[in-house]
PDB file of C-alpha atoms and ligand atoms in Angstrom:
ATOM      1  CA  MET A   1      18.295  89.105  34.417  1.00 97.00           C
ATOM      2  CA  LYS A   2      18.188  85.984  36.121  1.00 98.00           C
ATOM      3  CA  ARG A   3      20.456  83.304  35.017  1.00 98.00           C
ATOM      4  CA  ILE A   4      19.769  79.747  35.637  1.00 98.00           C
ATOM      5  CA  LEU A   5      23.126  77.232  35.309  1.00 99.00           C
ATOM      6  CA  THR A   6      22.123  73.874  33.803  1.00 98.00           C
ATOM      7  CA  ILE A   7      24.517  70.667  34.208  1.00 98.00           C
ATOM      8  CA  GLN A   8      23.655  67.765  31.939  1.00 98.00           C
ATOM      9  CA  ASP A   9      24.697  66.846  28.185  1.00 98.00           C
ATOM     10  CA  ILE A  10      24.852  67.825  24.775  1.00 98.00           C
ATOM     11  CA  SER A  11      23.191  65.628  22.429  1.00 97.00           C
ATOM     12  CA  CYS A  12      23.612  67.175  19.213  1.00 98.00           C
ATOM     13  CA  VAL A  13      20.908  65.406  17.746  1.00 97.00           C
ATOM     14  CA  GLY A  14      17.347  63.986  19.132  1.00 96.00           C
ATOM     15  CA  LYS A  15      16.474  67.335  21.164  1.00 96.00           C
ATOM     16  CA  CYS A  16      17.063  66.396  24.919  1.00 97.00           C
ATOM     17  CA  SER A  17      19.048  67.594  27.807  1.00 98.00           C
ATOM     18  CA  LEU A  18      20.825  71.146  26.693  1.00 98.00           C
ATOM     19  CA  THR A  19      19.805  71.266  23.808  1.00 98.00           C
ATOM     20  CA  VAL A  20      15.942  71.738  25.456  1.00 98.00           C
ATOM     21  CA  ALA A  21      16.923  73.467  28.109  1.00 98.00           C
ATOM     22  CA  LEU A  22      18.467  76.596  26.174  1.00 98.00           C
ATOM     23  CA  PRO A  23      15.392  77.262  24.165  1.00 98.00           C
ATOM     24  CA  VAL A  24      13.060  76.571  26.944  1.00 98.00           C
ATOM     25  CA  ILE A  25      14.761  78.802  29.748  1.00 98.00           C
ATOM     26  CA  SER A  26      15.544  81.480  27.338  1.00 98.00           C
ATOM     27  CA  ALA A  27      11.742  81.995  26.703  1.00 98.00           C
ATOM     28  CA  PHE A  28      11.206  82.854  30.192  1.00 98.00           C
ATOM     29  CA  GLY A  29      13.221  85.744  29.837  1.00 98.00           C
ATOM     30  CA  VAL A  30      16.575  83.947  31.627  1.00 98.00           C
ATOM     31  CA  GLU A  31      20.106  83.672  31.034  1.00 98.00           C
ATOM     32  CA  THR A  32      21.314  80.085  30.717  1.00 98.00           C
ATOM     33  CA  ALA A  33      24.627  79.131  31.733  1.00 98.00           C
ATOM     34  CA  VAL A  34      25.704  75.232  30.554  1.00 98.00           C
ATOM     35  CA  LEU A  35      27.950  72.736  32.567  1.00 98.00           C
ATOM     36  CA  PRO A  36      28.037  70.620  29.810  1.00 98.00           C
ATOM     37  CA  THR A  37      28.768  67.145  31.174  1.00 98.00           C
ATOM     38  CA  ALA A  38      29.932  65.498  27.557  1.00 97.00           C
ATOM     39  CA  VAL A  39      29.146  66.132  24.442  1.00 98.00           C
ATOM     40  CA  LEU A  40      27.692  63.004  22.487  1.00 97.00           C
ATOM     41  CA  SER A  41      26.280  62.489  18.609  1.00 98.00           C
ATOM     42  CA  THR A  42      23.098  61.811  19.228  1.00 96.00           C
ATOM     43  CA  HIS A  43      21.335  60.662  22.582  1.00 94.00           C
ATOM     44  CA  THR A  44      21.902  57.027  24.189  1.00 91.00           C
ATOM     45  CA  ALA A  45      18.152  56.052  22.245  1.00 89.00           C
ATOM     46  CA  PHE A  46      20.152  55.682  19.347  1.00 93.00           C
ATOM     47  CA  LYS A  47      22.957  53.019  17.907  1.00 94.00           C
ATOM     48  CA  GLY A  48      26.539  54.140  17.447  1.00 95.00           C
ATOM     49  CA  PHE A  49      26.673  57.285  19.694  1.00 95.00           C
ATOM     50  CA  THR A  50      29.768  59.086  20.022  1.00 97.00           C
ATOM     51  CA  PHE A  51      30.492  60.102  23.143  1.00 95.00           C
ATOM     52  CA  ARG A  52      33.313  62.881  24.387  1.00 97.00           C
ATOM     53  CA  ASP A  53      33.336  62.584  28.440  1.00 97.00           C
ATOM     54  CA  LEU A  54      33.549  66.849  30.030  1.00 98.00           C
ATOM     55  CA  THR A  55      34.033  65.158  33.694  1.00 98.00           C
ATOM     56  CA  SER A  56      37.715  66.572  33.913  1.00 98.00           C
ATOM     57  CA  ASP A  57      36.567  69.886  32.443  1.00 98.00           C
ATOM     58  CA  MET A  58      33.660  70.488  35.652  1.00 98.00           C
ATOM     59  CA  LEU A  59      35.361  71.487  38.366  1.00 98.00           C
ATOM     60  CA  PRO A  60      37.850  73.613  36.917  1.00 98.00           C
ATOM     61  CA  ASN A  61      34.329  75.772  35.327  1.00 98.00           C
ATOM     62  CA  ALA A  62      33.163  75.693  38.376  1.00 98.00           C
ATOM     63  CA  LYS A  63      36.531  77.116  39.958  1.00 98.00           C
ATOM     64  CA  HIS A  64      37.010  80.062  37.405  1.00 98.00           C
ATOM     65  CA  TRP A  65      33.386  81.084  37.944  1.00 98.00           C
ATOM     66  CA  LYS A  66      34.036  81.338  41.707  1.00 98.00           C
ATOM     67  CA  GLU A  67      36.842  83.361  41.064  1.00 98.00           C
ATOM     68  CA  GLN A  68      34.701  85.418  38.867  1.00 98.00           C
ATOM     69  CA  ASN A  69      32.292  85.654  41.733  1.00 98.00           C
ATOM     70  CA  ILE A  70      29.751  84.417  39.725  1.00 98.00           C
ATOM     71  CA  SER A  71      26.084  83.581  40.903  1.00 98.00           C
ATOM     72  CA  PHE A  72      23.407  81.919  39.720  1.00 98.00           C
ATOM     73  CA  ASP A  73      19.478  82.086  40.252  1.00 98.00           C
ATOM     74  CA  ALA A  74      19.171  78.396  40.309  1.00 99.00           C
ATOM     75  CA  LEU A  75      21.255  75.139  39.792  1.00 99.00           C
ATOM     76  CA  TYR A  76      19.164  72.535  37.473  1.00 99.00           C
ATOM     77  CA  THR A  77      20.520  69.403  37.106  1.00 98.00           C
ATOM     78  CA  GLY A  78      19.311  67.036  33.879  1.00 98.00           C
ATOM     79  CA  TYR A  79      21.427  63.678  32.371  1.00 97.00           C
ATOM     80  CA  LEU A  80      24.578  62.767  34.571  1.00 97.00           C
ATOM     81  CA  GLY A  81      26.692  59.878  32.756  1.00 92.00           C
ATOM     82  CA  SER A  82      28.567  58.321  35.883  1.00 95.00           C
ATOM     83  CA  LEU A  83      28.872  58.390  39.765  1.00 96.00           C
ATOM     84  CA  GLU A  84      32.140  60.770  39.633  1.00 98.00           C
ATOM     85  CA  GLN A  85      29.579  63.099  37.873  1.00 98.00           C
ATOM     86  CA  VAL A  86      27.481  63.131  40.702  1.00 98.00           C
ATOM     87  CA  ASN A  87      29.853  63.526  43.668  1.00 98.00           C
ATOM     88  CA  ILE A  88      31.267  66.590  41.027  1.00 98.00           C
ATOM     89  CA  VAL A  89      28.154  67.691  40.390  1.00 98.00           C
ATOM     90  CA  THR A  90      26.983  67.471  44.910  1.00 98.00           C
ATOM     91  CA  GLU A  91      30.541  69.570  45.348  1.00 98.00           C
ATOM     92  CA  ILE A  92      29.500  72.444  42.436  1.00 98.00           C
ATOM     93  CA  PHE A  93      25.640  72.369  44.459  1.00 98.00           C
ATOM     94  CA  LYS A  94      27.944  73.181  47.705  1.00 98.00           C
ATOM     95  CA  GLN A  95      29.864  75.745  46.147  1.00 98.00           C
ATOM     96  CA  PHE A  96      26.660  77.549  44.848  1.00 98.00           C
ATOM     97  CA  LYS A  97      24.230  76.963  46.988  1.00 98.00           C
ATOM     98  CA  THR A  98      23.349  80.121  48.878  1.00 98.00           C
ATOM     99  CA  ASP A  99      19.802  81.227  50.343  1.00 98.00           C
ATOM    100  CA  ASP A 100      18.455  83.656  47.454  1.00 97.00           C
ATOM    101  CA  ASN A 101      18.589  80.538  45.085  1.00 98.00           C
ATOM    102  CA  PHE A 102      17.114  76.968  44.916  1.00 98.00           C
ATOM    103  CA  ILE A 103      18.197  73.638  43.352  1.00 99.00           C
ATOM    104  CA  LEU A 104      15.755  71.167  41.116  1.00 99.00           C
ATOM    105  CA  VAL A 105      17.634  67.991  40.601  1.00 98.00           C
ATOM    106  CA  ASP A 106      15.743  65.559  37.624  1.00 98.00           C
ATOM    107  CA  PRO A 107      16.857  61.973  38.346  1.00 98.00           C
ATOM    108  CA  VAL A 108      17.057  61.021  34.673  1.00 97.00           C
ATOM    109  CA  MET A 109      18.070  57.263  34.831  1.00 97.00           C
ATOM    110  CA  ALA A 110      15.207  55.205  34.090  1.00 96.00           C
ATOM    111  CA  ASP A 111      11.377  54.824  33.066  1.00 95.00           C
ATOM    112  CA  ASN A 112       8.978  52.172  32.061  1.00 94.00           C
ATOM    113  CA  GLY A 113      10.158  49.899  34.783  1.00 97.00           C
ATOM    114  CA  LYS A 114      13.562  49.866  33.452  1.00 96.00           C
ATOM    115  CA  LEU A 115      16.981  51.748  34.449  1.00 96.00           C
ATOM    116  CA  TYR A 116      18.924  53.730  30.572  1.00 92.00           C
ATOM    117  CA  ALA A 117      21.723  51.979  29.512  1.00 87.00           C
ATOM    118  CA  GLY A 118      24.673  52.688  30.590  1.00 89.00           C
ATOM    119  CA  PHE A 119      22.889  53.494  34.245  1.00 95.00           C
ATOM    120  CA  ASP A 120      22.922  50.477  37.400  1.00 97.00           C
ATOM    121  CA  GLU A 121      21.878  50.460  41.116  1.00 96.00           C
ATOM    122  CA  ASP A 122      24.933  52.036  42.715  1.00 97.00           C
ATOM    123  CA  PHE A 123      24.132  55.066  40.473  1.00 98.00           C
ATOM    124  CA  ALA A 124      20.475  54.827  41.613  1.00 98.00           C
ATOM    125  CA  ALA A 125      21.815  54.719  45.346  1.00 97.00           C
ATOM    126  CA  SER A 126      24.054  57.733  44.365  1.00 97.00           C
ATOM    127  CA  MET A 127      21.461  59.613  42.497  1.00 98.00           C
ATOM    128  CA  SER A 128      19.337  59.344  45.573  1.00 98.00           C
ATOM    129  CA  LYS A 129      22.533  61.197  48.220  1.00 98.00           C
ATOM    130  CA  LEU A 130      21.685  63.989  45.354  1.00 98.00           C
ATOM    131  CA  CYS A 131      18.286  64.294  45.692  1.00 98.00           C
ATOM    132  CA  ALA A 132      19.121  65.531  49.407  1.00 97.00           C
ATOM    133  CA  HIS A 133      20.717  68.208  48.241  1.00 98.00           C
ATOM    134  CA  ALA A 134      17.979  69.425  46.418  1.00 98.00           C
ATOM    135  CA  ASP A 135      14.619  71.615  46.668  1.00 98.00           C
ATOM    136  CA  ILE A 136      12.714  70.645  44.254  1.00 98.00           C
ATOM    137  CA  ILE A 137      13.032  66.821  42.805  1.00 98.00           C
ATOM    138  CA  VAL A 138      10.978  65.366  39.854  1.00 98.00           C
ATOM    139  CA  PRO A 139      11.227  61.990  39.440  1.00 98.00           C
ATOM    140  CA  ASN A 140       9.159  60.018  37.455  1.00 98.00           C
ATOM    141  CA  LEU A 141       7.532  56.707  38.503  1.00 98.00           C
ATOM    142  CA  THR A 142      10.084  54.084  37.557  1.00 98.00           C
ATOM    143  CA  GLU A 143      13.092  56.738  39.229  1.00 98.00           C
ATOM    144  CA  ALA A 144      11.242  57.472  42.130  1.00 98.00           C
ATOM    145  CA  SER A 145      11.529  53.389  42.871  1.00 98.00           C
ATOM    146  CA  TYR A 146      15.249  53.117  42.394  1.00 98.00           C
ATOM    147  CA  LEU A 147      15.922  56.392  44.552  1.00 98.00           C
ATOM    148  CA  LEU A 148      13.746  53.855  46.906  1.00 98.00           C
ATOM    149  CA  GLY A 149      15.115  50.754  46.021  1.00 96.00           C
ATOM    150  CA  GLN A 150      11.398  49.880  46.667  1.00 95.00           C
ATOM    151  CA  GLU A 151       9.151  47.880  43.750  1.00 95.00           C
ATOM    152  CA  TYR A 152       8.408  49.457  40.739  1.00 97.00           C
ATOM    153  CA  LYS A 153       4.139  48.680  40.492  1.00 94.00           C
ATOM    154  CA  GLY A 154       3.878  49.277  36.446  1.00 95.00           C
ATOM    155  CA  ASP A 155       0.581  50.870  36.452  1.00 93.00           C
ATOM    156  CA  ASN A 156      -0.632  49.906  38.942  1.00 94.00           C
ATOM    157  CA  TYR A 157      -1.167  51.829  41.912  1.00 97.00           C
ATOM    158  CA  ASP A 158      -3.754  54.311  43.706  1.00 97.00           C
ATOM    159  CA  GLU A 159      -3.390  57.707  45.135  1.00 98.00           C
ATOM    160  CA  ASP A 160      -2.313  56.841  48.324  1.00 98.00           C
ATOM    161  CA  TYR A 161       1.223  54.727  47.154  1.00 98.00           C
ATOM    162  CA  VAL A 162       1.607  58.297  45.573  1.00 98.00           C
ATOM    163  CA  LYS A 163       1.426  60.184  48.484  1.00 98.00           C
ATOM    164  CA  GLN A 164       3.269  57.383  50.202  1.00 98.00           C
ATOM    165  CA  THR A 165       5.933  57.704  47.505  1.00 98.00           C
ATOM    166  CA  LEU A 166       6.092  61.359  47.162  1.00 98.00           C
ATOM    167  CA  LYS A 167       6.318  61.520  51.475  1.00 98.00           C
ATOM    168  CA  ALA A 168       9.360  59.062  51.264  1.00 98.00           C
ATOM    169  CA  LEU A 169      11.112  61.002  48.557  1.00 98.00           C
ATOM    170  CA  THR A 170      11.224  63.993  50.652  1.00 98.00           C
ATOM    171  CA  ASP A 171      12.732  62.363  53.335  1.00 98.00           C
ATOM    172  CA  LEU A 172      15.826  61.861  51.294  1.00 96.00           C
ATOM    173  CA  GLY A 173      16.373  65.044  52.116  1.00 97.00           C
ATOM    174  CA  ALA A 174      14.312  66.950  49.454  1.00 98.00           C
ATOM    175  CA  LYS A 175      12.518  70.046  50.298  1.00 98.00           C
ATOM    176  CA  LYS A 176       9.765  69.385  47.766  1.00 98.00           C
ATOM    177  CA  ALA A 177       8.935  66.129  44.893  1.00 98.00           C
ATOM    178  CA  VAL A 178       7.171  66.122  42.255  1.00 98.00           C
ATOM    179  CA  LEU A 179       5.780  62.624  40.884  1.00 98.00           C
ATOM    180  CA  THR A 180       5.403  62.802  36.506  1.00 98.00           C
ATOM    181  CA  GLY A 181       3.657  60.500  34.624  1.00 97.00           C
ATOM    182  CA  ILE A 182       0.853  59.705  37.065  1.00 98.00           C
ATOM    183  CA  SER A 183      -2.450  58.703  35.833  1.00 97.00           C
ATOM    184  CA  LEU A 184      -4.993  57.788  38.139  1.00 97.00           C
ATOM    185  CA  GLU A 185      -7.859  58.393  35.899  1.00 95.00           C
ATOM    186  CA  GLU A 186      -8.055  56.859  32.567  1.00 93.00           C
ATOM    187  CA  ASN A 187      -7.352  59.217  29.504  1.00 95.00           C
ATOM    188  CA  GLN A 188      -5.897  61.875  32.343  1.00 97.00           C
ATOM    189  CA  LEU A 189      -2.317  62.606  33.027  1.00 97.00           C
ATOM    190  CA  GLY A 190       0.005  64.300  34.896  1.00 97.00           C
ATOM    191  CA  VAL A 191       1.865  65.631  37.886  1.00 98.00           C
ATOM    192  CA  TYR A 192       1.401  64.985  41.845  1.00 98.00           C
ATOM    193  CA  GLY A 193       3.024  67.269  44.545  1.00 97.00           C
ATOM    194  CA  TYR A 194       4.210  67.619  47.239  1.00 98.00           C
ATOM    195  CA  ASP A 195       5.568  70.464  49.974  1.00 97.00           C
ATOM    196  CA  ARG A 196       6.816  68.923  53.270  1.00 97.00           C
ATOM    197  CA  HIS A 197       7.238  72.361  55.242  1.00 97.00           C
ATOM    198  CA  LYS A 198       3.895  73.141  54.034  1.00 97.00           C
ATOM    199  CA  ASP A 199       2.720  69.167  54.326  1.00 97.00           C
ATOM    200  CA  THR A 200       0.652  70.393  51.362  1.00 97.00           C
ATOM    201  CA  TYR A 201      -0.130  67.545  47.876  1.00 97.00           C
ATOM    202  CA  PHE A 202      -1.106  69.963  44.763  1.00 96.00           C
ATOM    203  CA  SER A 203      -2.063  67.933  41.250  1.00 97.00           C
ATOM    204  CA  TYR A 204      -2.336  68.746  37.464  1.00 98.00           C
ATOM    205  CA  TYR A 205      -4.183  66.923  35.038  1.00 98.00           C
ATOM    206  CA  ARG A 206      -4.860  66.977  31.420  1.00 98.00           C
ATOM    207  CA  GLU A 207      -5.739  64.449  28.771  1.00 96.00           C
ATOM    208  CA  HIS A 208      -3.396  61.475  27.914  1.00 95.00           C
ATOM    209  CA  ILE A 209      -2.245  61.858  24.700  1.00 94.00           C
ATOM    210  CA  PRO A 210      -1.762  57.897  23.727  1.00 89.00           C
ATOM    211  CA  VAL A 211       2.464  58.619  22.651  1.00 89.00           C
ATOM    212  CA  SER A 212       5.287  58.640  23.510  1.00 88.00           C
ATOM    213  CA  PHE A 213       8.149  61.434  22.475  1.00 92.00           C
ATOM    214  CA  HIS A 214      11.652  61.042  23.319  1.00 92.00           C
ATOM    215  CA  GLY A 215      12.428  63.733  25.133  1.00 94.00           C
ATOM    216  CA  THR A 216       9.410  64.811  27.488  1.00 96.00           C
ATOM    217  CA  GLY A 217      10.941  64.775  30.343  1.00 97.00           C
ATOM    218  CA  ASP A 218      13.489  67.854  30.077  1.00 98.00           C
ATOM    219  CA  VAL A 219      10.897  69.741  27.972  1.00 98.00           C
ATOM    220  CA  PHE A 220       9.042  69.341  31.444  1.00 98.00           C
ATOM    221  CA  ALA A 221      12.323  70.174  33.933  1.00 98.00           C
ATOM    222  CA  SER A 222      13.569  73.321  31.788  1.00 98.00           C
ATOM    223  CA  ALA A 223      10.407  75.117  31.744  1.00 98.00           C
ATOM    224  CA  LEU A 224       9.545  74.161  35.518  1.00 98.00           C
ATOM    225  CA  CYS A 225      13.068  75.661  36.717  1.00 98.00           C
ATOM    226  CA  GLY A 226      12.135  78.568  34.086  1.00 98.00           C
ATOM    227  CA  ALA A 227       8.570  79.834  35.711  1.00 98.00           C
ATOM    228  CA  LEU A 228       9.700  79.111  38.834  1.00 98.00           C
ATOM    229  CA  THR A 229      12.802  81.211  37.970  1.00 98.00           C
ATOM    230  CA  ILE A 230      10.633  84.351  37.405  1.00 98.00           C
ATOM    231  CA  GLY A 231       8.971  83.953  40.915  1.00 98.00           C
ATOM    232  CA  LYS A 232       5.965  81.826  39.277  1.00 98.00           C
ATOM    233  CA  THR A 233       4.961  79.362  42.115  1.00 96.00           C
ATOM    234  CA  LEU A 234       5.241  75.936  42.171  1.00 96.00           C
ATOM    235  CA  GLU A 235       1.969  75.168  41.489  1.00 96.00           C
ATOM    236  CA  GLU A 236       1.720  77.946  38.938  1.00 97.00           C
ATOM    237  CA  SER A 237       4.884  76.366  37.510  1.00 98.00           C
ATOM    238  CA  LEU A 238       3.755  72.958  37.435  1.00 97.00           C
ATOM    239  CA  LYS A 239       0.944  74.101  35.544  1.00 98.00           C
ATOM    240  CA  ILE A 240       2.598  76.442  33.270  1.00 98.00           C
ATOM    241  CA  ALA A 241       5.501  73.089  32.535  1.00 98.00           C
ATOM    242  CA  VAL A 242       2.799  70.580  31.973  1.00 98.00           C
ATOM    243  CA  ASP A 243       0.807  72.689  29.575  1.00 98.00           C
ATOM    244  CA  PHE A 244       3.955  73.286  27.784  1.00 98.00           C
ATOM    245  CA  THR A 245       4.761  70.321  27.528  1.00 98.00           C
ATOM    246  CA  VAL A 246       1.021  68.707  26.357  1.00 97.00           C
ATOM    247  CA  ASP A 247       0.940  71.465  23.512  1.00 97.00           C
ATOM    248  CA  SER A 248       4.331  70.341  22.183  1.00 97.00           C
ATOM    249  CA  ILE A 249       3.382  66.845  22.717  1.00 96.00           C
ATOM    250  CA  SER A 250       0.194  67.438  19.979  1.00 95.00           C
ATOM    251  CA  LYS A 251       2.229  69.884  17.857  1.00 94.00           C
ATOM    252  CA  THR A 252       4.070  66.664  17.390  1.00 94.00           C
ATOM    253  CA  ILE A 253       1.556  63.743  16.762  1.00 92.00           C
ATOM    254  CA  ASP A 254       1.582  64.259  12.809  1.00 86.00           C
ATOM    255  CA  ASN A 255       5.513  62.530  13.108  1.00 83.00           C
ATOM    256  CA  PRO A 256       5.374  59.354  15.819  1.00 73.00           C
ATOM    257  CA  ASP A 257       7.346  57.625  13.753  1.00 75.00           C
ATOM    258  CA  ARG A 258       9.959  60.472  14.870  1.00 80.00           C
ATOM    259  CA  ASN A 259      10.134  59.474  18.267  1.00 84.00           C
ATOM    260  CA  TRP A 260      13.655  59.123  19.680  1.00 89.00           C
ATOM    261  CA  TYR A 261      13.759  62.966  17.713  1.00 93.00           C
ATOM    262  CA  GLY A 262      12.416  64.786  20.319  1.00 94.00           C
ATOM    263  CA  VAL A 263       8.935  66.671  20.543  1.00 96.00           C
ATOM    264  CA  GLU A 264       8.957  69.693  18.389  1.00 96.00           C
ATOM    265  CA  PHE A 265       8.823  72.071  21.180  1.00 98.00           C
ATOM    266  CA  GLU A 266       9.901  75.220  19.127  1.00 97.00           C
ATOM    267  CA  LYS A 267       5.962  74.899  17.794  1.00 97.00           C
ATOM    268  CA  ALA A 268       4.791  75.658  21.058  1.00 98.00           C
ATOM    269  CA  LEU A 269       7.542  78.515  21.688  1.00 98.00           C
ATOM    270  CA  PRO A 270       5.121  81.349  21.073  1.00 98.00           C
ATOM    271  CA  ASN A 271       2.377  80.104  22.891  1.00 96.00           C
ATOM    272  CA  LEU A 272       4.802  79.585  26.065  1.00 98.00           C
ATOM    273  CA  ILE A 273       5.496  83.029  25.936  1.00 98.00           C
ATOM    274  CA  LYS A 274       2.098  84.630  25.691  1.00 97.00           C
ATOM    275  CA  SER A 275       1.447  82.423  28.862  1.00 94.00           C
ATOM    276  CA  LEU A 276       3.459  83.744  31.088  1.00 94.00           C
TER     277      LEU A 276
HETATM  278  O1  PXL B  11      16.523  63.324  28.024  1.00 83.50           O
HETATM  279  C1  PXL B  11      17.271  62.957  29.147  1.00 83.50           C
HETATM  280  C2  PXL B  11      18.109  61.800  28.377  1.00 83.50           C
HETATM  281  C3  PXL B  11      19.047  63.075  28.523  1.00 83.50           C
HETATM  282  N1  PXL B  11      21.033  62.979  27.932  1.00 83.50           N
HETATM  283  C4  PXL B  11      21.502  61.310  26.940  1.00 83.50           C
HETATM  284  C5  PXL B  11      20.120  60.360  27.096  1.00 83.50           C
HETATM  285  C6  PXL B  11      18.790  61.253  27.888  1.00 83.50           C
HETATM  286  C7  PXL B  11      17.662  60.106  27.749  1.00 83.50           C
HETATM  287  O2  PXL B  11      17.688  58.416  27.104  1.00 83.50           O
HETATM  288  O3  PXL B  11      20.728  59.371  26.551  1.00 83.50           O
HETATM  289  C8  PXL B  11      22.024  61.573  26.602  1.00 83.50           C
END
């Protein structure tokens, strides 16, 4: 059985990070090993969340895995809580990257032009260095602008800008970059990717559902990682991940006041499994 190591926090309530990655990756028939970075009562968009930092456990966990000769078919990182955690993850990548596995970095730190609570430009700069070690990175446009230190354009961009941004993102060192939340035509939303080695671009769009739910980035990235791990190409995997995310959003739409509680992706898992 294939095995992914995912490194992110546990937000106990408000589906995101590990509470999404575990069930979604399992649906692909892939084992999900976890390195929890922190335990929070909820994700950080709720007021008054608790935060148990697990930074000091990260390297000892990895050391034990090395002693036990444990290996991974993919290394997948999401939300990381501090500069120190980014440095530790860089070290874990060095220890566990092989010629046969891949690294997926979702540089979770910002959306809608703003950094999430607790992050600053120094964190963005170190996330940018972490992206250099990745085979694939999946930022949204806000995260891309922080990674590159370039101005955020809001909705005011065209296809040339998307292509230039993708090239610049791979200049950071990542082999492939995928921009999420791209809309070049009204009522369409999707992803635009670039493979530096092949020098090819690709995109996939679905209808734009005009509601916003927390945690959809984690639903997308977890499905993408699962699909790549079972051997789908990047293009196939992006389609699977976008379709699953859209399906999850449409199954949640009757409940938009619960936007901070994440999407009801559980209802979309049967379709996902059937589609594989
Ligand atoms: O979904 C990304 C995410 C993960 N984990 C925590 C978060 C967020 C986004 O805000 O706060 C703790």
